[in-house]
Amino acid sequence: MAISLESISRSSGIKAPRIVLHGPAGVGKTTFGSSAPNPIFIQTEDGLGKLEVDAFPFTQTFQDVLDALNILHTSEHNYQTVVLDSLDHLEPLLWKHLCNHYVGPKGERYESIEDFGFGKGYMLALDLWRQLLSALFDLRNDRGMAFILIAHSEIKRFESPMTDSYDRYQIKLHKRASDLVQESVDCVMFADYKTVIEKEEGGFNKVKTRGISTGQRYLYTEARPSFIAKNRYGLPPELPMSWQTFSDALTQPVSQK
């Protein structure tokens, strides 16, 4: 394609959002996804509980997930959001798919992702992650569908090059996969309960501190030392955890954000 000034175009505004939502178990991630416009769930874990939503049959393989995305791309339907629940339960299926289908240069076969050695299996797995993301992007670009990728969080040590190391909530995926997914979406939001810190005298001039949950659930949209997050929309750093609140903030004029 020839590049010229005539080839420049102006962005047409906000497209259907590409979202990763991570947080501890039970905080309401699946409920958030169920409140998105006309959602359809692809389940890799049994997390719907009593929620009444449309969902594909429980997926047993990575290919099942790709097939579900392909059906949404090629069939007529009114769904506006695809919710994949969850990424960390999908990852073992993806690794198993790699082991079942990859044949080494000398005909080698592998039983486990670790059998590849020297991290090679995790590098090869990135091609499957890209295949998944490409299918999701096709839904967004061709069908105007948003997608929400739900994941659990885990606390891991972060080795900062600028400060001492510290613990933070991260997406419960292999680091290479997590980095790729984060780079590919518009929002990485961390969901958690709002916590306040109380201080009290402990005697002998000591002060005790303790965290107290308010019971309120929030979405955090910007990275902090304690968790991974990002957004490309200029959202407030924290929002009450509801789709309506998120949608209102997303569509608010830039001058009012």
CSV table of C-alpha atoms in Angstrom, one decimal:
chain,number,residue,atom,x,y,z
A,1,MET,CA,0.0,0.0,0.0
A,2,ALA,CA,1.4,3.4,-1.0
A,3,ILE,CA,1.6,5.8,1.9
A,4,SER,CA,0.8,9.5,1.2
A,5,LEU,CA,-0.9,12.4,2.9
A,6,GLU,CA,-4.1,11.5,1.0
A,7,SER,CA,-4.1,8.1,2.9
A,8,ILE,CA,-4.6,9.8,6.3
A,9,SER,CA,-8.0,9.3,7.9
A,10,ARG,CA,-9.5,10.5,11.1
A,11,SER,CA,-10.6,8.1,13.9
A,12,SER,CA,-14.4,7.7,14.0
A,13,GLY,CA,-14.6,7.6,17.8
A,14,ILE,CA,-15.0,4.9,20.3
A,15,LYS,CA,-15.4,1.4,19.0
A,16,ALA,CA,-16.7,-1.6,21.0
A,17,PRO,CA,-14.3,-1.8,24.0
A,18,ARG,CA,-11.8,-4.6,24.4
A,19,ILE,CA,-11.6,-5.4,28.1
A,20,VAL,CA,-9.7,-7.6,30.5
A,21,LEU,CA,-11.2,-7.7,34.0
A,22,HIS,CA,-9.2,-9.4,36.8
A,23,GLY,CA,-9.6,-9.6,40.5
A,24,PRO,CA,-10.0,-12.0,43.4
A,25,ALA,CA,-12.6,-14.8,43.4
A,26,GLY,CA,-16.2,-13.8,44.2
A,27,VAL,CA,-15.8,-10.1,43.7
A,28,GLY,CA,-18.4,-10.0,40.9
A,29,LYS,CA,-16.4,-10.2,37.6
A,30,THR,CA,-18.9,-12.5,36.0
A,31,THR,CA,-21.8,-10.4,37.1
A,32,PHE,CA,-20.2,-7.4,35.5
A,33,GLY,CA,-19.9,-9.3,32.3
A,34,SER,CA,-23.5,-10.4,32.4
A,35,SER,CA,-24.6,-6.7,32.6
A,36,ALA,CA,-22.9,-5.8,29.3
A,37,PRO,CA,-25.1,-5.3,26.3
A,38,ASN,CA,-26.6,-8.5,25.0
A,39,PRO,CA,-23.8,-10.8,26.3
A,40,ILE,CA,-23.0,-14.3,25.2
A,41,PHE,CA,-20.7,-16.3,27.5
A,42,ILE,CA,-17.9,-18.8,26.5
A,43,GLN,CA,-17.2,-20.7,29.7
A,44,THR,CA,-14.0,-22.5,30.5
A,45,GLU,CA,-15.0,-22.7,34.2
A,46,ASP,CA,-18.4,-23.1,35.9
A,47,GLY,CA,-18.7,-19.6,37.2
A,48,LEU,CA,-22.2,-18.5,36.2
A,49,GLY,CA,-23.9,-19.6,39.4
A,50,LYS,CA,-27.5,-18.4,39.4
A,51,LEU,CA,-27.0,-15.8,36.6
A,52,GLU,CA,-29.4,-16.2,33.8
A,53,VAL,CA,-27.4,-15.5,30.6
A,54,ASP,CA,-27.0,-17.0,27.2
A,55,ALA,CA,-23.9,-19.3,27.1
A,56,PHE,CA,-22.3,-21.9,24.8
A,57,PRO,CA,-22.0,-25.4,26.2
A,58,PHE,CA,-19.1,-25.7,28.7
A,59,THR,CA,-15.9,-25.8,26.6
A,60,GLN,CA,-13.6,-28.7,27.0
A,61,THR,CA,-10.8,-27.8,24.6
A,62,PHE,CA,-9.1,-24.7,23.1
A,63,GLN,CA,-10.6,-25.6,19.8
A,64,ASP,CA,-14.1,-25.4,21.4
A,65,VAL,CA,-13.4,-21.8,22.2
A,66,LEU,CA,-12.2,-21.0,18.7
A,67,ASP,CA,-15.2,-22.7,17.2
A,68,ALA,CA,-17.5,-20.7,19.4
A,69,LEU,CA,-15.9,-17.5,18.3
A,70,ASN,CA,-16.1,-18.6,14.6
A,71,ILE,CA,-19.8,-19.3,15.0
A,72,LEU,CA,-20.4,-15.8,16.4
A,73,HIS,CA,-18.4,-14.4,13.4
A,74,THR,CA,-20.2,-16.3,10.7
A,75,SER,CA,-23.8,-16.7,12.0
A,76,GLU,CA,-26.6,-14.2,12.3
A,77,HIS,CA,-27.4,-13.2,15.9
A,78,ASN,CA,-28.1,-10.1,18.0
A,79,TYR,CA,-25.3,-10.5,20.6
A,80,GLN,CA,-23.3,-7.4,21.2
A,81,THR,CA,-20.7,-8.7,23.8
A,82,VAL,CA,-18.7,-11.9,24.1
A,83,VAL,CA,-17.6,-12.7,27.6
A,84,LEU,CA,-14.8,-15.3,28.0
A,85,ASP,CA,-14.8,-16.7,31.5
A,86,SER,CA,-12.0,-17.3,32.3
A,87,LEU,CA,-8.6,-16.7,30.8
A,88,ASP,CA,-6.7,-18.6,33.5
A,89,HIS,CA,-8.9,-21.7,33.1
A,90,LEU,CA,-8.4,-21.4,29.3
A,91,GLU,CA,-4.6,-21.4,29.5
A,92,PRO,CA,-4.2,-25.1,30.4
A,93,LEU,CA,-6.5,-26.0,27.5
A,94,LEU,CA,-4.3,-23.9,25.2
A,95,TRP,CA,-1.2,-25.7,26.5
A,96,LYS,CA,-2.8,-29.1,26.0
A,97,HIS,CA,-3.8,-28.1,22.4
A,98,LEU,CA,-0.2,-27.1,21.7
A,99,CYS,CA,1.1,-30.4,23.1
A,100,ASN,CA,-1.5,-32.4,21.1
A,101,HIS,CA,-0.7,-30.8,17.8
A,102,TYR,CA,2.9,-29.7,17.9
A,103,VAL,CA,5.5,-32.0,16.3
A,104,GLY,CA,9.2,-31.2,16.7
A,105,PRO,CA,11.7,-31.2,13.8
A,106,LYS,CA,12.7,-34.8,14.6
A,107,GLY,CA,9.1,-35.9,15.2
A,108,GLU,CA,9.2,-35.2,18.9
A,109,ARG,CA,5.8,-35.1,20.8
A,110,TYR,CA,5.3,-33.5,24.1
A,111,GLU,CA,3.1,-34.4,27.1
A,112,SER,CA,3.5,-31.1,29.0
A,113,ILE,CA,4.3,-27.5,28.3
A,114,GLU,CA,7.4,-27.9,30.5
A,115,ASP,CA,8.7,-30.8,28.3
A,116,PHE,CA,9.7,-28.3,25.6
A,117,GLY,CA,12.5,-27.0,27.8
A,118,PHE,CA,14.1,-23.6,28.2
A,119,GLY,CA,10.7,-21.8,28.0
A,120,LYS,CA,10.2,-22.8,24.4
A,121,GLY,CA,6.7,-24.1,25.0
A,122,TYR,CA,5.5,-20.8,26.4
A,123,MET,CA,6.9,-19.0,23.4
A,124,LEU,CA,5.1,-21.3,21.0
A,125,ALA,CA,1.9,-20.9,23.0
A,126,LEU,CA,1.9,-17.2,22.2
A,127,ASP,CA,1.0,-18.1,18.6
A,128,LEU,CA,-2.2,-19.7,19.9
A,129,TRP,CA,-2.9,-16.7,22.1
A,130,ARG,CA,-2.5,-14.5,19.0
A,131,GLN,CA,-5.0,-16.8,17.1
A,132,LEU,CA,-7.5,-16.3,19.9
A,133,LEU,CA,-7.0,-12.5,20.0
A,134,SER,CA,-7.3,-12.4,16.2
A,135,ALA,CA,-10.7,-14.2,16.4
A,136,LEU,CA,-11.9,-11.7,19.0
A,137,PHE,CA,-10.6,-8.7,16.9
A,138,ASP,CA,-12.6,-10.0,13.9
A,139,LEU,CA,-15.7,-10.0,16.0
A,140,ARG,CA,-15.1,-6.5,17.0
A,141,ASN,CA,-14.1,-5.2,13.6
A,142,ASP,CA,-16.6,-7.1,11.5
A,143,ARG,CA,-19.5,-7.5,13.8
A,144,GLY,CA,-19.1,-4.5,16.2
A,145,MET,CA,-18.9,-6.8,19.2
A,146,ALA,CA,-17.2,-5.8,22.5
A,147,PHE,CA,-15.4,-8.5,24.4
A,148,ILE,CA,-14.7,-9.0,28.1
A,149,LEU,CA,-11.9,-11.4,29.1
A,150,ILE,CA,-12.3,-12.4,32.7
A,151,ALA,CA,-9.4,-13.6,34.8
A,152,HIS,CA,-8.5,-14.3,38.4
A,153,SER,CA,-5.7,-12.3,40.1
A,154,GLU,CA,-2.7,-13.6,42.0
A,155,ILE,CA,-0.2,-11.8,44.2
A,156,LYS,CA,3.3,-12.0,42.7
A,157,ARG,CA,6.6,-10.3,43.5
A,158,PHE,CA,7.4,-7.5,41.0
A,159,GLU,CA,11.1,-6.9,40.4
A,160,SER,CA,11.1,-3.2,39.7
A,161,PRO,CA,14.2,-1.7,38.0
A,162,MET,CA,13.6,1.6,39.8
A,163,THR,CA,12.7,0.7,43.3
A,164,ASP,CA,12.8,-2.2,45.8
A,165,SER,CA,10.7,-5.2,44.8
A,166,TYR,CA,7.2,-5.3,46.0
A,167,ASP,CA,4.1,-7.6,45.8
A,168,ARG,CA,1.2,-6.7,43.5
A,169,TYR,CA,-2.0,-8.3,42.1
A,170,GLN,CA,-1.3,-9.6,38.6
A,171,ILE,CA,-3.3,-11.5,36.0
A,172,LYS,CA,-3.1,-15.2,36.8
A,173,LEU,CA,-1.4,-16.2,33.5
A,174,HIS,CA,2.1,-17.0,32.4
A,175,LYS,CA,4.0,-13.7,32.2
A,176,ARG,CA,4.5,-13.8,28.4
A,177,ALA,CA,0.8,-14.5,27.8
A,178,SER,CA,-0.3,-11.9,30.3
A,179,ASP,CA,1.9,-9.2,28.7
A,180,LEU,CA,0.6,-10.1,25.2
A,181,VAL,CA,-3.1,-9.9,26.3
A,182,GLN,CA,-2.6,-6.6,28.2
A,183,GLU,CA,-0.9,-5.0,25.2
A,184,SER,CA,-3.8,-6.1,22.9
A,185,VAL,CA,-6.8,-4.6,24.8
A,186,ASP,CA,-8.1,-1.1,25.5
A,187,CYS,CA,-8.8,-1.6,29.2
A,188,VAL,CA,-7.2,-3.8,31.9
A,189,MET,CA,-9.4,-3.2,35.0
A,190,PHE,CA,-8.8,-4.5,38.5
A,191,ALA,CA,-11.9,-5.4,40.5
A,192,ASP,CA,-11.8,-5.4,44.3
A,193,TYR,CA,-13.6,-4.3,47.4
A,194,LYS,CA,-12.9,-0.8,48.7
A,195,THR,CA,-10.7,-1.0,51.7
A,196,VAL,CA,-10.0,1.7,54.3
A,197,ILE,CA,-7.1,1.8,56.7
A,198,GLU,CA,-7.7,2.3,60.4
A,199,LYS,CA,-4.9,3.2,62.9
A,200,GLU,CA,-5.1,2.7,66.6
A,201,GLU,CA,-2.7,3.0,69.5
A,202,GLY,CA,-1.1,-0.3,70.4
A,203,GLY,CA,0.7,0.8,73.6
A,204,PHE,CA,4.4,1.5,74.1
A,205,ASN,CA,4.1,4.3,71.5
A,206,LYS,CA,3.2,1.7,68.8
A,207,VAL,CA,0.5,2.2,66.2
A,208,LYS,CA,-1.4,-0.7,64.8
A,209,THR,CA,-2.9,-0.5,61.3
A,210,ARG,CA,-5.6,-2.7,59.8
A,211,GLY,CA,-7.5,-2.8,56.6
A,212,ILE,CA,-11.3,-2.8,56.8
A,213,SER,CA,-13.5,-3.7,53.8
A,214,THR,CA,-16.4,-1.3,53.2
A,215,GLY,CA,-18.2,-4.0,51.2
A,216,GLN,CA,-18.3,-1.7,48.2
A,217,ARG,CA,-16.9,-3.1,44.9
A,218,TYR,CA,-14.8,-0.9,42.6
A,219,LEU,CA,-13.1,-1.0,39.3
A,220,TYR,CA,-9.6,0.4,39.2
A,221,THR,CA,-8.6,1.6,35.7
A,222,GLU,CA,-5.0,2.9,36.3
A,223,ALA,CA,-2.0,1.0,37.4
A,224,ARG,CA,-0.9,1.3,41.1
A,225,PRO,CA,2.0,-0.4,42.9
A,226,SER,CA,-0.5,-2.9,44.3
A,227,PHE,CA,-2.2,-4.0,41.0
A,228,ILE,CA,-2.0,-4.0,37.2
A,229,ALA,CA,-4.5,-1.8,35.3
A,230,LYS,CA,-4.6,0.5,32.3
A,231,ASN,CA,-7.1,2.2,30.0
A,232,ARG,CA,-7.0,4.1,26.7
A,233,TYR,CA,-10.1,6.2,27.4
A,234,GLY,CA,-9.1,8.6,30.1
A,235,LEU,CA,-11.4,7.0,32.6
A,236,PRO,CA,-11.4,8.0,36.2
A,237,PRO,CA,-8.9,6.0,38.2
A,238,GLU,CA,-11.7,4.2,40.1
A,239,LEU,CA,-15.3,3.6,39.5
A,240,PRO,CA,-18.1,1.8,41.3
A,241,MET,CA,-18.3,-1.7,39.9
A,242,SER,CA,-21.2,-1.7,37.5
A,243,TRP,CA,-21.5,-1.8,33.7
A,244,GLN,CA,-23.7,1.3,33.6
A,245,THR,CA,-21.1,3.3,35.6
A,246,PHE,CA,-18.4,2.1,33.3
A,247,SER,CA,-20.4,2.8,30.2
A,248,ASP,CA,-21.3,6.3,31.4
A,249,ALA,CA,-17.7,7.1,32.0
A,250,LEU,CA,-16.6,5.7,28.7
A,251,THR,CA,-19.0,7.8,26.7
A,252,GLN,CA,-18.5,11.0,28.7
A,253,PRO,CA,-17.0,13.8,26.5
A,254,VAL,CA,-13.3,14.1,26.9
A,255,SER,CA,-13.7,17.7,28.2
A,256,GLN,CA,-15.7,16.4,31.1
A,257,LYS,CA,-13.3,13.6,32.2
